[in-house]
Amino acid sequence: MGKNHHESQGIDRLNGDRRWSLNVWNLVEPPIVKNGPAPARAAALFFVLLLTCAFIFIHWIDGLGFQFIITGTSFQNPFIRSSIAGPSPAGFNCSVICPPYTPATIKSDHSPAETCPEYFRWIHEDLRPWKETGITKEMVERAGKSAQIRVVALNGRVFVKKHKSVYQTRDVVTVWGILQLLRLYPGRLPDFDIMFECGDKPVVRKSGYSGSEAARIPPVFHYCGSDSTFDIAFPDWSFWGWPELQIKPWETLRKELEEGNSRVKWMEREPYAYWKGNTKVSTVRKELLKCNVSEKQDLGALIYELVITSSPLLLHLHLILQFSNIAKDWQHEKIKNRFKNTDLASQCTHRYKIYAEGAAWSVSEKYILACDSVSLIITPHYYDFFTRSLLPTIHYWPISEKDKCRSIKFAIDWGNHHPHKAQEIGKAGSKFIQEELRMKNVYDYMFHLLDRYGKLMKYQPSVPEGAMEVCSETLACSGRGLKKKFKVSSMVTGPADSSPCTLPPPYDSPTLQFFLDWKKNLTNQVEKWEESEPLV
C-alpha cells in the first residue's frame, strides 16, 4: 500500500502542478501582444517568466519543508503516519491504523463536583432551537450543505468525513481536541453526529428559518456565533495550538502570559493602546489605521499593520519583488525571525490593548484579555463560547465602532487619569481568562455541550460513507514539526481524576433579559461619558 499510495500522491500532485501551470498561463496570456512591438512582447514574456519562477519557488520551498500559512492541504491524508513524521513520542505508540477500542477504566470519584463557570449557561441557549423538536438525521444531513467536516462518535471511536476544503489545519486540530476530550472522559459521552464549520463567519442565518422552516433548523457547530445566526459555539482550534503561526497550545501559553504580566507592572507600561494585526480582513480594522499616532495627531493608539497575502502565488511574488520592504509582514516574520516579534507573552507592555474583529470573531481576544492591560473592545458582532459573559467596564472597556478614534482617545485619557480603576478592569479581564478558561473548563464545556447535543438526537448515528476512523495514535504522528509537537504537548495522558463540573441551569427569561439589559446599560453609560466629558 505504502509505495502505491505515495506514487498516487506524487501523480496527483504532479497533475495539480500542471493545472496550476495552465491556470497561470491562462491568467497572463491575454496581455501578450503577439504582433505588437518587441518591447511589449518582451515585457509580457518577462512577466510570464516571473510568475513561473514564483510558482516553482512555492514548490521548492514546500519541498524543503517550510510550512507557510496558506497550505490548502488540510485533511489530505493527515491521519496516516508519514514516513517523515519522525519517531513516536516518548511513552506513546504511533500507529498507521487505529488500534481496537478498549474502554478505559473510569476512576470513581464520590466527591461533589464544583459548579461550572457562569458562561456554561449559554450551552442551553445555543441548543434551545432544538429543545422541542430534538435533532433528526434529516436536520444533520441538511447541515452538511454548510459544514466542512462531519464528526461521528460511536462507542468511543471517532470517524471523520470531509465535505469541503479547510483553511490551514483548523479541522485537524479541532478533531484532535475532540479526541482528547474522549481520552479525558472515556465512556461518559453519548454517541453523537455533528457537522462542523471551520471558517470564520457563522453560516446558519435565523432569517432563513421562520414559519414552517423553524422546525428544520440545521445544527452546525462553529467557532463563533452571532445574534442573527443559529451556529453552535464550540472552542476554537487554537486551544490545542496554532502551528502555522507558532502559537502554542493554550495551557502552555496561558501560563506564559501570566508570567509575562509580571515582567512589567501596569503603571510602568506604555500609556498607549496597542494593536497589531491584518487590516485587510474587515472595515473596522482598516478604519483603525486612522487612529494611529502620526506627526499630525496623537490619540494614544499604536496601530501596527501586518500585511498578509491570501494567495500563495502572490505571496511568493511579494517575497521575490519586495523582500526588503516587508518588515511588518507576518510571512517575513515567520521566515526570517520565526515569529519572535509576534511572541504573545512578550506583548503585555502597554496599559491598553485593542480588540477589533476580523472577518468575524478573532482568536486573539483571549490573548488580549489575558494581558492585565485594559482591553478596549470595539463593538463586537460575534461571540465565541465564553465571551458572552464578559461585562463592559468590569472585564473590558467598550469602544464605539461609529467613532472609534475618539472613543479610544477617551478610554486612554480616562484610564490614565483613573489608574487604579483602570487596573481593576484589566486585572478582572485577565483573572477571568486565567481562572475561568483553564483547559479543564474548556474540556468540561465541550463535554456538556456534546452531552446535551447527543441526548437531543432522535436517531442512532452510523459511520458515514467515505468517513475515516481517527484516533490519537494515528493523528499524533501525522505531520511533522510544530504540527506534531503541539499535538504531543497538548495530549491528554489519561482519564481525569475528577468528574466534569456541574452544569448550571438555563437562564429563565427574566434573568436572561436582566443580564442583557445590564450589559447594554453599562455600554450606554460609557457613551454618555464620552459625549458629556471633554477630552484632556
PDB file of C-alpha atoms in Angstrom, residues 165-302:
ATOM      1  CA  SER A 165     -11.560  22.389   1.868  1.00  0.00           C
ATOM      2  CA  VAL A 166     -10.461  23.985   5.122  1.00  0.00           C
ATOM      3  CA  TYR A 167      -8.094  26.866   5.824  1.00  0.00           C
ATOM      4  CA  GLN A 168      -4.770  25.749   7.295  1.00  0.00           C
ATOM      5  CA  THR A 169      -5.214  22.765   9.663  1.00  0.00           C
ATOM      6  CA  ARG A 170      -8.203  24.026  11.636  1.00  0.00           C
ATOM      7  CA  ASP A 171     -10.153  20.824  11.021  1.00  0.00           C
ATOM      8  CA  VAL A 172      -7.302  18.547  12.020  1.00  0.00           C
ATOM      9  CA  VAL A 173      -6.635  20.372  15.282  1.00  0.00           C
ATOM     10  CA  THR A 174     -10.357  20.611  16.095  1.00  0.00           C
ATOM     11  CA  VAL A 175     -10.731  16.850  15.719  1.00  0.00           C
ATOM     12  CA  TRP A 176      -7.609  16.411  17.831  1.00  0.00           C
ATOM     13  CA  GLY A 177      -9.308  18.398  20.580  1.00  0.00           C
ATOM     14  CA  ILE A 178     -12.393  16.162  20.439  1.00  0.00           C
ATOM     15  CA  LEU A 179     -10.177  13.069  20.658  1.00  0.00           C
ATOM     16  CA  GLN A 180      -8.514  14.472  23.785  1.00  0.00           C
ATOM     17  CA  LEU A 181     -11.906  15.096  25.345  1.00  0.00           C
ATOM     18  CA  LEU A 182     -12.795  11.434  24.837  1.00  0.00           C
ATOM     19  CA  ARG A 183      -9.488  10.424  26.435  1.00  0.00           C
ATOM     20  CA  LEU A 184     -10.212  12.664  29.423  1.00  0.00           C
ATOM     21  CA  TYR A 185     -13.758  11.382  29.978  1.00  0.00           C
ATOM     22  CA  PRO A 186     -13.870   7.932  28.332  1.00  0.00           C
ATOM     23  CA  GLY A 187     -17.229   6.221  28.172  1.00  0.00           C
ATOM     24  CA  ARG A 188     -19.124   9.185  29.606  1.00  0.00           C
ATOM     25  CA  LEU A 189     -20.477  10.802  26.440  1.00  0.00           C
ATOM     26  CA  PRO A 190     -23.350   9.514  24.322  1.00  0.00           C
ATOM     27  CA  ASP A 191     -22.783   8.809  20.637  1.00  0.00           C
ATOM     28  CA  PHE A 192     -23.028  11.949  18.551  1.00  0.00           C
ATOM     29  CA  ASP A 193     -23.086  13.051  14.920  1.00  0.00           C
ATOM     30  CA  ILE A 194     -22.054  16.678  14.329  1.00  0.00           C
ATOM     31  CA  MET A 195     -21.450  18.916  11.343  1.00  0.00           C
ATOM     32  CA  PHE A 196     -18.647  21.419  11.854  1.00  0.00           C
ATOM     33  CA  GLU A 197     -17.959  24.679  10.019  1.00  0.00           C
ATOM     34  CA  CYS A 198     -14.283  25.662  10.238  1.00  0.00           C
ATOM     35  CA  GLY A 199     -14.456  29.053   8.505  1.00  0.00           C
ATOM     36  CA  ASP A 200     -14.631  32.491  10.069  1.00  0.00           C
ATOM     37  CA  LYS A 201     -18.260  33.527   9.731  1.00  0.00           C
ATOM     38  CA  PRO A 202     -21.399  31.839  11.106  1.00  0.00           C
ATOM     39  CA  VAL A 203     -23.435  30.215   8.342  1.00  0.00           C
ATOM     40  CA  VAL A 204     -26.964  29.367   9.594  1.00  0.00           C
ATOM     41  CA  ARG A 205     -28.863  32.651   9.416  1.00  0.00           C
ATOM     42  CA  LYS A 206     -32.009  32.948  11.537  1.00  0.00           C
ATOM     43  CA  SER A 207     -33.787  34.855   8.776  1.00  0.00           C
ATOM     44  CA  GLY A 208     -33.873  31.682   6.681  1.00  0.00           C
ATOM     45  CA  TYR A 209     -35.755  29.627   9.251  1.00  0.00           C
ATOM     46  CA  SER A 210     -39.084  31.202  10.076  1.00  0.00           C
ATOM     47  CA  GLY A 211     -42.560  29.700   9.860  1.00  0.00           C
ATOM     48  CA  SER A 212     -42.572  26.027   8.913  1.00  0.00           C
ATOM     49  CA  GLU A 213     -38.797  26.077   8.413  1.00  0.00           C
ATOM     50  CA  ALA A 214     -38.305  26.758  12.137  1.00  0.00           C
ATOM     51  CA  ALA A 215     -38.743  23.024  12.756  1.00  0.00           C
ATOM     52  CA  ARG A 216     -35.921  22.131  10.339  1.00  0.00           C
ATOM     53  CA  ILE A 217     -33.008  24.243  11.576  1.00  0.00           C
ATOM     54  CA  PRO A 218     -29.707  22.517  10.716  1.00  0.00           C
ATOM     55  CA  PRO A 219     -27.392  22.223  13.767  1.00  0.00           C
ATOM     56  CA  VAL A 220     -23.929  23.461  12.787  1.00  0.00           C
ATOM     57  CA  PHE A 221     -21.029  23.645  15.222  1.00  0.00           C
ATOM     58  CA  HIS A 222     -18.727  26.598  14.746  1.00  0.00           C
ATOM     59  CA  TYR A 223     -16.017  28.611  16.496  1.00  0.00           C
ATOM     60  CA  CYS A 224     -18.315  31.607  16.870  1.00  0.00           C
ATOM     61  CA  GLY A 225     -21.917  32.686  16.651  1.00  0.00           C
ATOM     62  CA  SER A 226     -23.958  35.868  16.414  1.00  0.00           C
ATOM     63  CA  ASP A 227     -27.364  37.184  17.391  1.00  0.00           C
ATOM     64  CA  SER A 228     -28.536  36.688  13.801  1.00  0.00           C
ATOM     65  CA  THR A 229     -27.413  33.062  13.404  1.00  0.00           C
ATOM     66  CA  PHE A 230     -28.058  29.628  14.916  1.00  0.00           C
ATOM     67  CA  ASP A 231     -24.434  28.418  14.850  1.00  0.00           C
ATOM     68  CA  ILE A 232     -23.456  26.474  17.990  1.00  0.00           C
ATOM     69  CA  ALA A 233     -20.335  27.980  19.607  1.00  0.00           C
ATOM     70  CA  PHE A 234     -17.511  25.486  20.233  1.00  0.00           C
ATOM     71  CA  PRO A 235     -13.906  26.033  21.456  1.00  0.00           C
ATOM     72  CA  ASP A 236     -11.671  27.002  18.539  1.00  0.00           C
ATOM     73  CA  TRP A 237      -8.662  25.060  17.275  1.00  0.00           C
ATOM     74  CA  SER A 238      -6.058  27.362  18.852  1.00  0.00           C
ATOM     75  CA  PHE A 239      -6.642  25.842  22.293  1.00  0.00           C
ATOM     76  CA  TRP A 240      -4.509  22.943  21.033  1.00  0.00           C
ATOM     77  CA  GLY A 241      -2.005  25.222  19.292  1.00  0.00           C
ATOM     78  CA  TRP A 242      -1.816  27.094  16.010  1.00  0.00           C
ATOM     79  CA  PRO A 243       1.257  25.625  14.301  1.00  0.00           C
ATOM     80  CA  GLU A 244       1.058  27.832  11.214  1.00  0.00           C
ATOM     81  CA  LEU A 245       1.572  30.900  13.405  1.00  0.00           C
ATOM     82  CA  GLN A 246       3.699  29.150  16.033  1.00  0.00           C
ATOM     83  CA  ILE A 247       1.130  29.915  18.743  1.00  0.00           C
ATOM     84  CA  LYS A 248       1.480  27.319  21.472  1.00  0.00           C
ATOM     85  CA  PRO A 249      -1.353  25.227  22.965  1.00  0.00           C
ATOM     86  CA  TRP A 250      -3.461  27.284  25.336  1.00  0.00           C
ATOM     87  CA  GLU A 251      -2.488  25.687  28.647  1.00  0.00           C
ATOM     88  CA  THR A 252       1.189  26.403  27.966  1.00  0.00           C
ATOM     89  CA  LEU A 253       0.572  29.868  26.538  1.00  0.00           C
ATOM     90  CA  ARG A 254      -1.827  30.817  29.330  1.00  0.00           C
ATOM     91  CA  LYS A 255       0.922  30.247  31.882  1.00  0.00           C
ATOM     92  CA  GLU A 256       3.433  32.186  29.772  1.00  0.00           C
ATOM     93  CA  LEU A 257       1.009  35.103  29.527  1.00  0.00           C
ATOM     94  CA  GLU A 258       0.571  35.040  33.288  1.00  0.00           C
ATOM     95  CA  GLU A 259       4.334  35.160  33.726  1.00  0.00           C
ATOM     96  CA  GLY A 260       4.579  37.902  31.100  1.00  0.00           C
ATOM     97  CA  ASN A 261       2.190  40.060  33.098  1.00  0.00           C
ATOM     98  CA  SER A 262       4.623  40.153  35.997  1.00  0.00           C
ATOM     99  CA  ARG A 263       7.525  41.436  33.882  1.00  0.00           C
ATOM    100  CA  VAL A 264       6.150  44.959  33.529  1.00  0.00           C
ATOM    101  CA  LYS A 265       3.839  46.411  36.176  1.00  0.00           C
ATOM    102  CA  TRP A 266       0.762  48.249  34.898  1.00  0.00           C
ATOM    103  CA  MET A 267       1.952  51.723  35.957  1.00  0.00           C
ATOM    104  CA  GLU A 268       5.304  51.108  34.266  1.00  0.00           C
ATOM    105  CA  ARG A 269       3.738  50.119  30.956  1.00  0.00           C
ATOM    106  CA  GLU A 270       3.464  52.400  27.946  1.00  0.00           C
ATOM    107  CA  PRO A 271       0.393  54.663  28.475  1.00  0.00           C
ATOM    108  CA  TYR A 272      -0.830  53.802  24.976  1.00  0.00           C
ATOM    109  CA  ALA A 273      -3.260  51.401  23.350  1.00  0.00           C
ATOM    110  CA  TYR A 274      -1.617  48.669  21.275  1.00  0.00           C
ATOM    111  CA  TRP A 275      -2.974  46.715  18.305  1.00  0.00           C
ATOM    112  CA  LYS A 276      -1.194  44.559  15.757  1.00  0.00           C
ATOM    113  CA  GLY A 277      -2.849  42.566  13.009  1.00  0.00           C
ATOM    114  CA  ASN A 278      -4.126  42.204   9.484  1.00  0.00           C
ATOM    115  CA  THR A 279      -6.193  45.224   8.434  1.00  0.00           C
ATOM    116  CA  LYS A 280      -7.286  43.710   5.121  1.00  0.00           C
ATOM    117  CA  VAL A 281      -9.953  41.413   6.553  1.00  0.00           C
ATOM    118  CA  SER A 282     -12.507  43.933   7.836  1.00  0.00           C
ATOM    119  CA  THR A 283     -13.651  47.523   7.537  1.00  0.00           C
ATOM    120  CA  VAL A 284     -13.309  48.144  11.270  1.00  0.00           C
ATOM    121  CA  ARG A 285      -9.630  47.229  11.122  1.00  0.00           C
ATOM    122  CA  LYS A 286      -8.993  49.386   8.068  1.00  0.00           C
ATOM    123  CA  GLU A 287     -10.599  52.323   9.834  1.00  0.00           C
ATOM    124  CA  LEU A 288      -8.489  51.615  12.906  1.00  0.00           C
ATOM    125  CA  LEU A 289      -5.438  52.752  10.946  1.00  0.00           C
ATOM    126  CA  LYS A 290      -6.850  56.296  11.040  1.00  0.00           C
ATOM    127  CA  CYS A 291      -6.410  56.297  14.819  1.00  0.00           C
ATOM    128  CA  ASN A 292      -2.672  55.655  14.653  1.00  0.00           C
ATOM    129  CA  VAL A 293      -0.109  58.034  16.113  1.00  0.00           C
ATOM    130  CA  SER A 294       1.365  60.275  13.430  1.00  0.00           C
ATOM    131  CA  GLU A 295       3.091  63.624  13.023  1.00  0.00           C
ATOM    132  CA  LYS A 296      -0.336  65.266  12.843  1.00  0.00           C
ATOM    133  CA  GLN A 297      -2.127  63.508  15.720  1.00  0.00           C
ATOM    134  CA  ASP A 298      -1.593  61.560  18.914  1.00  0.00           C
ATOM    135  CA  LEU A 299      -4.775  59.802  20.008  1.00  0.00           C
ATOM    136  CA  GLY A 300      -2.833  57.387  22.149  1.00  0.00           C
ATOM    137  CA  ALA A 301      -3.166  54.439  19.772  1.00  0.00           C
ATOM    138  CA  LEU A 302      -0.224  52.485  18.344  1.00  0.00           C
TER     139      LEU A 302
END
